[in-house]
PDB file of C-alpha atoms in Angstrom:
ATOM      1  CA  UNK A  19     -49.156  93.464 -79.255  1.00  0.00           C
ATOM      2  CA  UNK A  20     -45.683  92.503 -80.804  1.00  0.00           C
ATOM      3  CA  UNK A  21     -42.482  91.364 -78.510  1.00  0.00           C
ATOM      4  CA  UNK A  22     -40.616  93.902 -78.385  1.00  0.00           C
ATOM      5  CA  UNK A  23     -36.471  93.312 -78.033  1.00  0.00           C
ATOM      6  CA  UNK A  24     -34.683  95.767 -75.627  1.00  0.00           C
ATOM      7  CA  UNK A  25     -32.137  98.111 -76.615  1.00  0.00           C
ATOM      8  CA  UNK A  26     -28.950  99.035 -74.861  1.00  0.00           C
ATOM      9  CA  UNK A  27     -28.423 102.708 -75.557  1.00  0.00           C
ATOM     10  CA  UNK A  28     -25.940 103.953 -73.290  1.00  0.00           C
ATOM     11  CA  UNK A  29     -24.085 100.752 -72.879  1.00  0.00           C
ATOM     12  CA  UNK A  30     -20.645  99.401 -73.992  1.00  0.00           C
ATOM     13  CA  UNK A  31     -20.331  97.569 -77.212  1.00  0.00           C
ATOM     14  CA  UNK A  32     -19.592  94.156 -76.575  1.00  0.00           C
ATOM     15  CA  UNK A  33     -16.235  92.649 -77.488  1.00  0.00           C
ATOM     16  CA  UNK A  34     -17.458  89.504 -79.246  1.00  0.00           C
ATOM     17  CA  UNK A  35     -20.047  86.636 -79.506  1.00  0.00           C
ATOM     18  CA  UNK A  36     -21.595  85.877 -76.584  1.00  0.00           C
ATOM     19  CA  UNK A  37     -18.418  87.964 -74.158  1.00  0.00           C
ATOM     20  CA  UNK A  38     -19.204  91.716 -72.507  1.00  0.00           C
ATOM     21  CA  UNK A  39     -16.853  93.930 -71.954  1.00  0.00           C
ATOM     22  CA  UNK A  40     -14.446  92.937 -69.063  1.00  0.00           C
ATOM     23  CA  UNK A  41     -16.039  89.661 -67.967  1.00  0.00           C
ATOM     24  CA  UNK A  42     -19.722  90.865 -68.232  1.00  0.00           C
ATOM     25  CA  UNK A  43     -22.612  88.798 -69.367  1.00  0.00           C
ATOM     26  CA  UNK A  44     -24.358  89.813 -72.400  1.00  0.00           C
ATOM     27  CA  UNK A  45     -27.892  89.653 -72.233  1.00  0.00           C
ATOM     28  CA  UNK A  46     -30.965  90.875 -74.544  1.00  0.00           C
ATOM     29  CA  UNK A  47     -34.388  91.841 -73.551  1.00  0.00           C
ATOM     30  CA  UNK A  48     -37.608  90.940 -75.230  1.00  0.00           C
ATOM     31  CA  UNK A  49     -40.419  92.446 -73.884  1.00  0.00           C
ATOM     32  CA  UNK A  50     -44.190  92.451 -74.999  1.00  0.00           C
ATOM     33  CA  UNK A  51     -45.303  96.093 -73.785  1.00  0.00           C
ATOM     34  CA  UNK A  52     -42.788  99.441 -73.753  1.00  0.00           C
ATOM     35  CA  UNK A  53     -43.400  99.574 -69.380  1.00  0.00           C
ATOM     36  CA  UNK A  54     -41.822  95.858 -69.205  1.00  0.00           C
ATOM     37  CA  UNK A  55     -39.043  96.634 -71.651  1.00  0.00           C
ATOM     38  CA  UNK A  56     -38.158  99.785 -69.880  1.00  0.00           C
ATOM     39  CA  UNK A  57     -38.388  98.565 -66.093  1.00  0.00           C
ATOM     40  CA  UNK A  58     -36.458  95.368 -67.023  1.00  0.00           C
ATOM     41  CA  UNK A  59     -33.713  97.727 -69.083  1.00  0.00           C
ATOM     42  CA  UNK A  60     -33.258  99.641 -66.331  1.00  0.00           C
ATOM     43  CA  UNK A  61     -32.841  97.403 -63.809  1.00  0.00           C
ATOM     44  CA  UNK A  62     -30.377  95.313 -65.646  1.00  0.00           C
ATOM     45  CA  UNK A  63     -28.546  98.665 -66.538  1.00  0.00           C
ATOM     46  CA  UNK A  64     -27.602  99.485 -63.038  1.00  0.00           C
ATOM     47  CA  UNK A  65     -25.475  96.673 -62.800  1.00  0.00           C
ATOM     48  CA  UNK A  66     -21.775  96.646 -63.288  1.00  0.00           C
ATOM     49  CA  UNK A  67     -22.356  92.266 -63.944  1.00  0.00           C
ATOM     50  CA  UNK A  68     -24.567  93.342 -66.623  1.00  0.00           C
ATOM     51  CA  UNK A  69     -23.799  94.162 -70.904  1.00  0.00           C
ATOM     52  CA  UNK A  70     -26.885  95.024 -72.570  1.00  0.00           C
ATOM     53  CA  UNK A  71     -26.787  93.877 -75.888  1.00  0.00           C
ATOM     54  CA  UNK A  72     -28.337  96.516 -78.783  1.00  0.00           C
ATOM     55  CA  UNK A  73     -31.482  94.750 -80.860  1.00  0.00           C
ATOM     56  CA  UNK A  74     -29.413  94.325 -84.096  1.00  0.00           C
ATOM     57  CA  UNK A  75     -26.715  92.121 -82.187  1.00  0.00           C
ATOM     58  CA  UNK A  76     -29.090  90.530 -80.010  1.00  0.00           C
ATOM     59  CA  UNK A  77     -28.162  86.909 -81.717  1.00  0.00           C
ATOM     60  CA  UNK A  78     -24.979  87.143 -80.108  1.00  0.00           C
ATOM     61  CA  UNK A  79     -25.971  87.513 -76.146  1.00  0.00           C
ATOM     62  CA  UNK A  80     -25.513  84.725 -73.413  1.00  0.00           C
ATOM     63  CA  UNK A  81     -28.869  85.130 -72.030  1.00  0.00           C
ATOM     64  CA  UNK A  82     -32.394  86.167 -73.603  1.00  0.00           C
ATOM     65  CA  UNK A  83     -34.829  87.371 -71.154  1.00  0.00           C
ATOM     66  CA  UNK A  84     -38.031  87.319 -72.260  1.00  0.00           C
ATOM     67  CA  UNK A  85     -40.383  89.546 -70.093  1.00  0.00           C
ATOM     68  CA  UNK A  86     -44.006  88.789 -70.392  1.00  0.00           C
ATOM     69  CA  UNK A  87     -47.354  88.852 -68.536  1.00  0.00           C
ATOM     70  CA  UNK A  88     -48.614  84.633 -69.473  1.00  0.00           C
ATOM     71  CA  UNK A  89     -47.450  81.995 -71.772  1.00  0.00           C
ATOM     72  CA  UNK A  90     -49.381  82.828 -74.715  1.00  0.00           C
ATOM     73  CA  UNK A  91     -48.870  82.074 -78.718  1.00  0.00           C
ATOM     74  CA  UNK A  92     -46.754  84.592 -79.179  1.00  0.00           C
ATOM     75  CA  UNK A  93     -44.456  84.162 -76.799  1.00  0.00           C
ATOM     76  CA  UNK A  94     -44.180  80.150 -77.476  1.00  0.00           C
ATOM     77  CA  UNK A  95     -43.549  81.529 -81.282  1.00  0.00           C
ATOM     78  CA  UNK A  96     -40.575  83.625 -79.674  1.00  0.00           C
ATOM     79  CA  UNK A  97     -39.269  81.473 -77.484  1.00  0.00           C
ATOM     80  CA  UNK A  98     -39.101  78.821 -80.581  1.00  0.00           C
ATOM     81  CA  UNK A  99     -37.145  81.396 -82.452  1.00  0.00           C
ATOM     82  CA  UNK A 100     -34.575  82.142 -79.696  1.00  0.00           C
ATOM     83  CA  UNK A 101     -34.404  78.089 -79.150  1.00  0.00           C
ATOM     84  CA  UNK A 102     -32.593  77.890 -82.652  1.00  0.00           C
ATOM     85  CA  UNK A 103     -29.923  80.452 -81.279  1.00  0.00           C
ATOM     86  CA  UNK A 104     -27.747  77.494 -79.800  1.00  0.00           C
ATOM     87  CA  UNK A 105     -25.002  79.991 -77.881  1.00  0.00           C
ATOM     88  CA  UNK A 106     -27.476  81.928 -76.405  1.00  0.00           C
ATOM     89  CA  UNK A 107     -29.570  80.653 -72.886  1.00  0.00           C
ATOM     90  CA  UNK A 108     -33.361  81.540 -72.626  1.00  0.00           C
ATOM     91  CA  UNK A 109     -34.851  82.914 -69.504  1.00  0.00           C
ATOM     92  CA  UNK A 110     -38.437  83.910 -68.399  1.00  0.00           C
ATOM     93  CA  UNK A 111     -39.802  86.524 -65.942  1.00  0.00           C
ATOM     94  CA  UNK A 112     -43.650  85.924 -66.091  1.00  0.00           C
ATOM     95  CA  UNK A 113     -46.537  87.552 -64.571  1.00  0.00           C
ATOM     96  CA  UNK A 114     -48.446  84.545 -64.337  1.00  0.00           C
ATOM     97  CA  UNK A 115     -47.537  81.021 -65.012  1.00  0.00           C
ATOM     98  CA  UNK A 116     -49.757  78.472 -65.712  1.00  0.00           C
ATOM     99  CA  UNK A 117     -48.861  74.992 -64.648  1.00  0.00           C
ATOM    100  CA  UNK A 118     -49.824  73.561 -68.202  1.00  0.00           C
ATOM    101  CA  UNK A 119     -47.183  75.438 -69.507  1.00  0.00           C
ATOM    102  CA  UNK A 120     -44.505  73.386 -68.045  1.00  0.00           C
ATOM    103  CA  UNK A 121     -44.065  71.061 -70.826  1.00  0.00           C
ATOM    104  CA  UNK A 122     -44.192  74.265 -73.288  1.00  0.00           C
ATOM    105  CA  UNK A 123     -41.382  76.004 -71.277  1.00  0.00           C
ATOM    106  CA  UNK A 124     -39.575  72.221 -71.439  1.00  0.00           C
ATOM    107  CA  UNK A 125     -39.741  72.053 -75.029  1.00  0.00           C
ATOM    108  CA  UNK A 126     -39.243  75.512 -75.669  1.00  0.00           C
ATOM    109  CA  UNK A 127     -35.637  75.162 -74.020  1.00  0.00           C
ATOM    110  CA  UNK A 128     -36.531  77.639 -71.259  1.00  0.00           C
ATOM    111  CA  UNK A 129     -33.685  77.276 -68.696  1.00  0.00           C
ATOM    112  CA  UNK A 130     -34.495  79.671 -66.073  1.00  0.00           C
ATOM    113  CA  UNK A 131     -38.225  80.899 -64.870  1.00  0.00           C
ATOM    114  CA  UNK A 132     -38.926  83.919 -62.233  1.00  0.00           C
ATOM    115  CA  UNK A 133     -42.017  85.010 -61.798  1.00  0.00           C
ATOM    116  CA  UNK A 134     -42.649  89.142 -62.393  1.00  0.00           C
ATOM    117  CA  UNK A 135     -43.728  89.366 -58.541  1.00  0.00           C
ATOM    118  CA  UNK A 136     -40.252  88.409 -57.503  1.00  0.00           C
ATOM    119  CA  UNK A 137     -37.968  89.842 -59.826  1.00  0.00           C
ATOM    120  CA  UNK A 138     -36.324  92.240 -58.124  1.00  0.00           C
ATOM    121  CA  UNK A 139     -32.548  93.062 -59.056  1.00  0.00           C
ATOM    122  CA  UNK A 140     -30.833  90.943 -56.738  1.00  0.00           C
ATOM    123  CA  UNK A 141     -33.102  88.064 -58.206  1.00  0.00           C
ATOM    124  CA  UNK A 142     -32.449  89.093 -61.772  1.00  0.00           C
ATOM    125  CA  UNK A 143     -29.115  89.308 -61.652  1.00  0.00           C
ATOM    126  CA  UNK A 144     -28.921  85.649 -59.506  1.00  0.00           C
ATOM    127  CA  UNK A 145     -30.800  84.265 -62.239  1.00  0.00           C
ATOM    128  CA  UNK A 146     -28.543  85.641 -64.897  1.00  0.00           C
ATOM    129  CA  UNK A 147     -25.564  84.720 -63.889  1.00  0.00           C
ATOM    130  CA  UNK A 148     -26.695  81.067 -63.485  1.00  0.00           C
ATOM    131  CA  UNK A 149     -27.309  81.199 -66.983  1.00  0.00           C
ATOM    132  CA  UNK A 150     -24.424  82.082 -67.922  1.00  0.00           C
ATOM    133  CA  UNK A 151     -22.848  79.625 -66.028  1.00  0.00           C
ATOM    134  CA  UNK A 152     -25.105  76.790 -67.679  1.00  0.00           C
ATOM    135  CA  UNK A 153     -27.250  76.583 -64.823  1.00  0.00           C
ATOM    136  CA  UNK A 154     -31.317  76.174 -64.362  1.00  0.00           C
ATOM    137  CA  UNK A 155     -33.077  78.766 -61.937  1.00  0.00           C
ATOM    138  CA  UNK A 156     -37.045  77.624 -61.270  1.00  0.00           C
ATOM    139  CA  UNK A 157     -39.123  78.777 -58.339  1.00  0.00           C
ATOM    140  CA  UNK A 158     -39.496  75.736 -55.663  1.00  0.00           C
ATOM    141  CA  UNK A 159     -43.260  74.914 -56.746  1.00  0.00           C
ATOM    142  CA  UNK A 160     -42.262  74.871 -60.400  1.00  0.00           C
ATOM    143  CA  UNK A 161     -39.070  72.328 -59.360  1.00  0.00           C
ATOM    144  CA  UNK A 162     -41.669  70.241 -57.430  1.00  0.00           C
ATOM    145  CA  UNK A 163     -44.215  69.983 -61.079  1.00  0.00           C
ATOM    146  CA  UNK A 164     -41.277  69.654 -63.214  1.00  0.00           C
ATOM    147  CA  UNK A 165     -40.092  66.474 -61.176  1.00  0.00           C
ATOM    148  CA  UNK A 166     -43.413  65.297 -60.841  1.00  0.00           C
ATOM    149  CA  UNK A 167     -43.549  65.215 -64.916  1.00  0.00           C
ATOM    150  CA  UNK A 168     -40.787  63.595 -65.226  1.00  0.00           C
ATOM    151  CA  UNK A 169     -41.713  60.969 -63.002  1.00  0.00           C
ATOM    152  CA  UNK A 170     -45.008  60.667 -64.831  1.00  0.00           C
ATOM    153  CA  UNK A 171     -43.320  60.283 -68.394  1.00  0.00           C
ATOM    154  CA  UNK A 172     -40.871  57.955 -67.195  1.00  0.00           C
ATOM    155  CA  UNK A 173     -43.979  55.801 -65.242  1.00  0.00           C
ATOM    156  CA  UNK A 174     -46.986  56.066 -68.190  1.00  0.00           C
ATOM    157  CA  UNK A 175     -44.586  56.714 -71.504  1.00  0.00           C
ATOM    158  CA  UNK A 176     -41.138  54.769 -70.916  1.00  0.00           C
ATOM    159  CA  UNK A 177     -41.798  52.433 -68.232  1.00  0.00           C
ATOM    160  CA  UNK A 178     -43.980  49.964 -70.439  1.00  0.00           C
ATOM    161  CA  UNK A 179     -41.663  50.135 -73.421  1.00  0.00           C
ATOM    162  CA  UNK A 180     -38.806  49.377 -71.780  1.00  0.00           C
ATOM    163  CA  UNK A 181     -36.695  52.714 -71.917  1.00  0.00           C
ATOM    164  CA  UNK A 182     -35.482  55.469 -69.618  1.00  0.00           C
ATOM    165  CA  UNK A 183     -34.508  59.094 -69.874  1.00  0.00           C
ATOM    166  CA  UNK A 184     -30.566  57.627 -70.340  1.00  0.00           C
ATOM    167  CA  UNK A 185     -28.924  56.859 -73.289  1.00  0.00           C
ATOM    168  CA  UNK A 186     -29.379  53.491 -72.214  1.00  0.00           C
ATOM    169  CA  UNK A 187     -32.645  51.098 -72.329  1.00  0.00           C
ATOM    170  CA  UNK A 188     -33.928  49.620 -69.307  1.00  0.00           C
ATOM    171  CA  UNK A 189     -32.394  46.440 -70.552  1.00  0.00           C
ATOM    172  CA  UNK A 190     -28.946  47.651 -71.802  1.00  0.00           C
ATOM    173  CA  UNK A 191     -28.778  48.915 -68.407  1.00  0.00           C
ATOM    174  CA  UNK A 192     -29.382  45.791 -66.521  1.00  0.00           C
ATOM    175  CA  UNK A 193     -27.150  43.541 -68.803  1.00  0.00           C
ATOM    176  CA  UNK A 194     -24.165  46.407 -68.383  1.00  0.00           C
ATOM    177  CA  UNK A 195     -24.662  46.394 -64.378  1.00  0.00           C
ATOM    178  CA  UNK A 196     -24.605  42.273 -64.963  1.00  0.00           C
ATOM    179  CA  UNK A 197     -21.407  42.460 -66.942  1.00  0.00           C
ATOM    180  CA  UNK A 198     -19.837  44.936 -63.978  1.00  0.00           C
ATOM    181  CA  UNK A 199     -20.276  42.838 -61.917  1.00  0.00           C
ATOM    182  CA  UNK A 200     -18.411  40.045 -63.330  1.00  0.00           C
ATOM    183  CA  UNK A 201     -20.531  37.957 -65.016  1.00  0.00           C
ATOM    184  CA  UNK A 202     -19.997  36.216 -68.374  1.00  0.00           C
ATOM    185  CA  UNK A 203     -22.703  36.066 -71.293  1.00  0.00           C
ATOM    186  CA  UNK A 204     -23.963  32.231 -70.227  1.00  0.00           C
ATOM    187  CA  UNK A 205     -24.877  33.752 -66.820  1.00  0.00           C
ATOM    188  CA  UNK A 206     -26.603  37.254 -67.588  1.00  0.00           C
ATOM    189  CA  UNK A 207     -28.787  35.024 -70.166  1.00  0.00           C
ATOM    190  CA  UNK A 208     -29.440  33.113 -67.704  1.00  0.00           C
ATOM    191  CA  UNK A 209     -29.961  35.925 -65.165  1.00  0.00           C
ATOM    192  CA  UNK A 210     -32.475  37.793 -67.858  1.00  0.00           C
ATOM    193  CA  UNK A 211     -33.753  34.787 -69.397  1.00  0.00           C
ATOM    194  CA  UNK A 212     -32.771  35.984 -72.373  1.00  0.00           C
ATOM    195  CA  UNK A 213     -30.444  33.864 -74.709  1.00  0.00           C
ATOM    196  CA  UNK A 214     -27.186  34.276 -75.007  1.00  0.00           C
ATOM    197  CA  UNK A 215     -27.494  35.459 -78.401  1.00  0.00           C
ATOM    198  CA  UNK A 216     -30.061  38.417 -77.752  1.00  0.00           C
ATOM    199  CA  UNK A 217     -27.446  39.567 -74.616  1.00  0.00           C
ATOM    200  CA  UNK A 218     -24.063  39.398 -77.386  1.00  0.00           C
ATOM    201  CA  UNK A 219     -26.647  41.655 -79.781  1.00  0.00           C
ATOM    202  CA  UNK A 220     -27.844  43.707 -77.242  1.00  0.00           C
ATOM    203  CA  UNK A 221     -23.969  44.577 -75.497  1.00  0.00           C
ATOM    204  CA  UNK A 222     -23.002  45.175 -79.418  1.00  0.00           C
ATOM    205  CA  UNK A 223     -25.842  47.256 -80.052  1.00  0.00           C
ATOM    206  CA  UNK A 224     -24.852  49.450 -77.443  1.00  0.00           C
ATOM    207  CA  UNK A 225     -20.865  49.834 -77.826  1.00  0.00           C
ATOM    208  CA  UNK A 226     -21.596  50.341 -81.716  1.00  0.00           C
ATOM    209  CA  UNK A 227     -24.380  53.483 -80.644  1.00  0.00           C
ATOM    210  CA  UNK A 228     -22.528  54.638 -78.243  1.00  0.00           C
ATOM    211  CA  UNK A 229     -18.470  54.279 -79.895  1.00  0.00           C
ATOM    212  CA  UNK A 230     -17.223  52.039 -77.039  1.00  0.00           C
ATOM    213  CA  UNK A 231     -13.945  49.640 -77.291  1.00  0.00           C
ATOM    214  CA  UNK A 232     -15.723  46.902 -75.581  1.00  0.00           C
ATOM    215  CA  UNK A 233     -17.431  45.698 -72.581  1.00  0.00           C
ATOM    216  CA  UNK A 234     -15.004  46.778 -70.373  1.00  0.00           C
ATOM    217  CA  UNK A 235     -15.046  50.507 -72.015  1.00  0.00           C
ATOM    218  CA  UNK A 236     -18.793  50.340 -71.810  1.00  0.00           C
ATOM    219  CA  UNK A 237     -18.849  49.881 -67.881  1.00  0.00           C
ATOM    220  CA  UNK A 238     -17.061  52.281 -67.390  1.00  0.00           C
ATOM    221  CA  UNK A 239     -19.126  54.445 -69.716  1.00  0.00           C
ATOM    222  CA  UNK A 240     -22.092  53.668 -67.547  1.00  0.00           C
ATOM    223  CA  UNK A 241     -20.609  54.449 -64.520  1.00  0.00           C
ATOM    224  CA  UNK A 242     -19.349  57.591 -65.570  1.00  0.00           C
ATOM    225  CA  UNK A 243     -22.534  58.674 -66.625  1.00  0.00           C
ATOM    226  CA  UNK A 244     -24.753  57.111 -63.689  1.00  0.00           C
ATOM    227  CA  UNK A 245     -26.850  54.950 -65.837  1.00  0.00           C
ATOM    228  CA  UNK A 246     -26.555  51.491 -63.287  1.00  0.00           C
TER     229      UNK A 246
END
């Protein structure tokens, strides 16, 4: 049975991309059954908070709810589609939610999950409006799995080649937290036993990658970003 994407009859027309009408958030509704579509419609439609954004405009709402019963091939093909939509934030209200389709919800660029059970209108509308706000909403034992397989990659996938989830290496890292705290290029080679022609590459390498004035600038960088 196709997706189907929720109408907004009876609604205002929103005012531009990705704005409702007086502050609201613009959402869209993609359902795969007429009941889901419906009861998520009108739930959503009861709320001043709320825009409901027509199917032909639906490229141009904040948030995409996607309403479905399990994370099957369709859906994955949807939420692929909706991931290409760069101004507009994916959520999804699922009947049942298998924990192997974490990393599918990851790099589908789900940022919000609820599960059908709990999705009443206070929940809906909690979850929409962090959305909006660039905010992730997951239930607590989702949280828990997602950190868990994050830990993992970093541990089995990054660890052993010398990289993290930052913009910076596991090396980088340690040579910029050497430099901040005073050192000069003799002494973190020393420090790393790495010469001190490997540490000048390495500090170049990252101020060219990463458009910094020099080592100074890419402290600071660091810092800013809490990479040492």
């Amino acid at each position: 049975m196709g997706v189907r994407t929720g109408t907004a009859t009876g609604t205002g027309t929103a005012t531009g991309v990705g704005t409702g009408t007086g502050g609201r958030v613009t959402v869209a509704v993609y359902a795969e059954d007429l009941i889901l579509q419906t009861g998520m419609i009108h739930q959503l439609r009861m709320r001043p908070e709320i825009e409901l954004i027509p199917e032909a405009e639906a490229d141009r709402a904040q948030v995409s709810l996607v309403v479905v019963d399990m994370v099957d091939d369709q859906t994955v093909q949807l939420l692929h589609r909706l991931q290409r939509n760069t101004s507009t934030r994916t959520g999804l209200v699922v009947g049942f939610f298998e924990s192997g389709a974490l990393q599918t919800m990851i790099e589908c660029g789900v940022a919000a999950v609820l599960r059908r059970g709990e999705a009443d209108q206070d929940r809906l509308i909690h979850l929409v409006k962090a959305m909006a706000n660039g905010e992730g909403v997951l239930p607590g034992d989702l949280l828990g799995k997602l950190l868990d397989h994050v830990s993992s990659l970093q541990r089995t996938v990054l660890d052993p080649r010398g990289l993290t989830l930052s913009t910076l290496t596991a090396r980088e890292a340690e040579m910029i937290r050497l430099v901040s705290e005073g050192y000069d290029t003799a002494e973190i080679a020393q420090k790393t036993s790495y010469s001190e022609r490997t540490v000048k590459n390495v500090l170049h390498e990252v101020a060219t990658r990463l458009d910094l004035r020099n080592r100074a600038h890419a402290v600071g960088y660091a810092m800013r970003h809490g990479l040492i």
